[in-house]
Amino acid sequence: MWKSGVLAVIITIVYLLFGYFQIIEQDTERAHELGVFLVPLVALGYFVFEEKKTIYFTGFILLFALSDLLDLFVGAMDYRLYYHLGNFLYILAYIFLLLEIIKIGDFNYLIKRFKIYFTILIVLDIYLVYVLQATVEPFVETSYEYGVELVYNIVMVALLSLALLNYIHKENNKAMYLFLGALLIVCSEVIWVAHTYIVEKDVLNILSMTLNLSAFFCFYKQVQFSNEEGVEARFKLD
């Protein structure tokens, strides 16, 4: 237990140093280098201390951490290779998390039971993808890169929608933390887009990183709960 506590302290220190260099020192390069290690440190805690590992979630956290660490080599590799490989890893990571949610959910039942909610979510997803694509479109150089951004955004908002539907169905701690994690990581991505393409503000970068780290805390927590937790209690109430 104390070893996991030490890792939590290390993550806290790295996060505080990230904020210090970003806000106080105005050293964005150093801040970025520190921020790169936050998710990989969470991943390290998962691999070392967590006993309830699943294949899909393991794939998600591993691929996401690898894509983050790729930022350390951005200056030593061709930018197009960096862009395509990094986005491919993120997209694949989100797909693994989607598969994790699909594995524990009964979406045939959900679609039949909540057709109106499902329709509303599809409309909102299309609108959110449209807004994100309209934001990045002036900055992508080729139609292929536009396609990469499109796939990335579709997978991301699909993750949020499925996590919400899963929570509506399950209403347990595991589903709640999965939904909160998906919500936080999508908010983090949207704020990152605003920081990168609209206006570069230190506070936006800090907020994006904070939401991203909070999302992985939620994802880490959900592993510790059973998918069936709380079901018996709801049956008794019914």
Coordinates of C-alpha atoms in Angstrom, one line a residue, residues 3 6 15 33 37 62-63 66 73 88 102 122 124 129 138 146 154 159 168 170 190 194 196 200 217 222 225-226:
K3 CA 4.4 1.9 -2.5
V6 CA 4.7 6.9 -3.0
Y15 CA 1.7 17.7 -11.7
E33 CA 8.0 17.5 -20.9
F37 CA 4.9 11.7 -17.8
L62 CA -0.9 1.2 -22.5
L63 CA -1.5 2.7 -25.9
L66 CA 2.8 5.3 -25.3
F73 CA 10.8 12.3 -29.4
F88 CA -3.2 6.2 -34.5
I102 CA -19.4 -2.7 -24.9
I122 CA -26.5 10.8 -32.1
L124 CA -25.4 15.8 -30.3
V129 CA -17.9 16.3 -34.3
P138 CA -8.0 25.5 -41.3
Y146 CA -8.6 15.8 -42.1
I154 CA -16.0 10.3 -34.0
L159 CA -16.9 6.7 -26.3
I168 CA -28.0 4.8 -17.5
K170 CA -26.0 -0.2 -14.9
V190 CA -12.0 20.0 -26.4
A194 CA -9.2 25.5 -28.0
T196 CA -3.9 24.7 -29.7
E200 CA -2.9 29.8 -26.5
F217 CA -8.0 8.7 -11.9
Q222 CA -13.5 1.8 -12.2
F225 CA -15.4 -2.2 -8.9
S226 CA -17.4 -5.2 -10.2

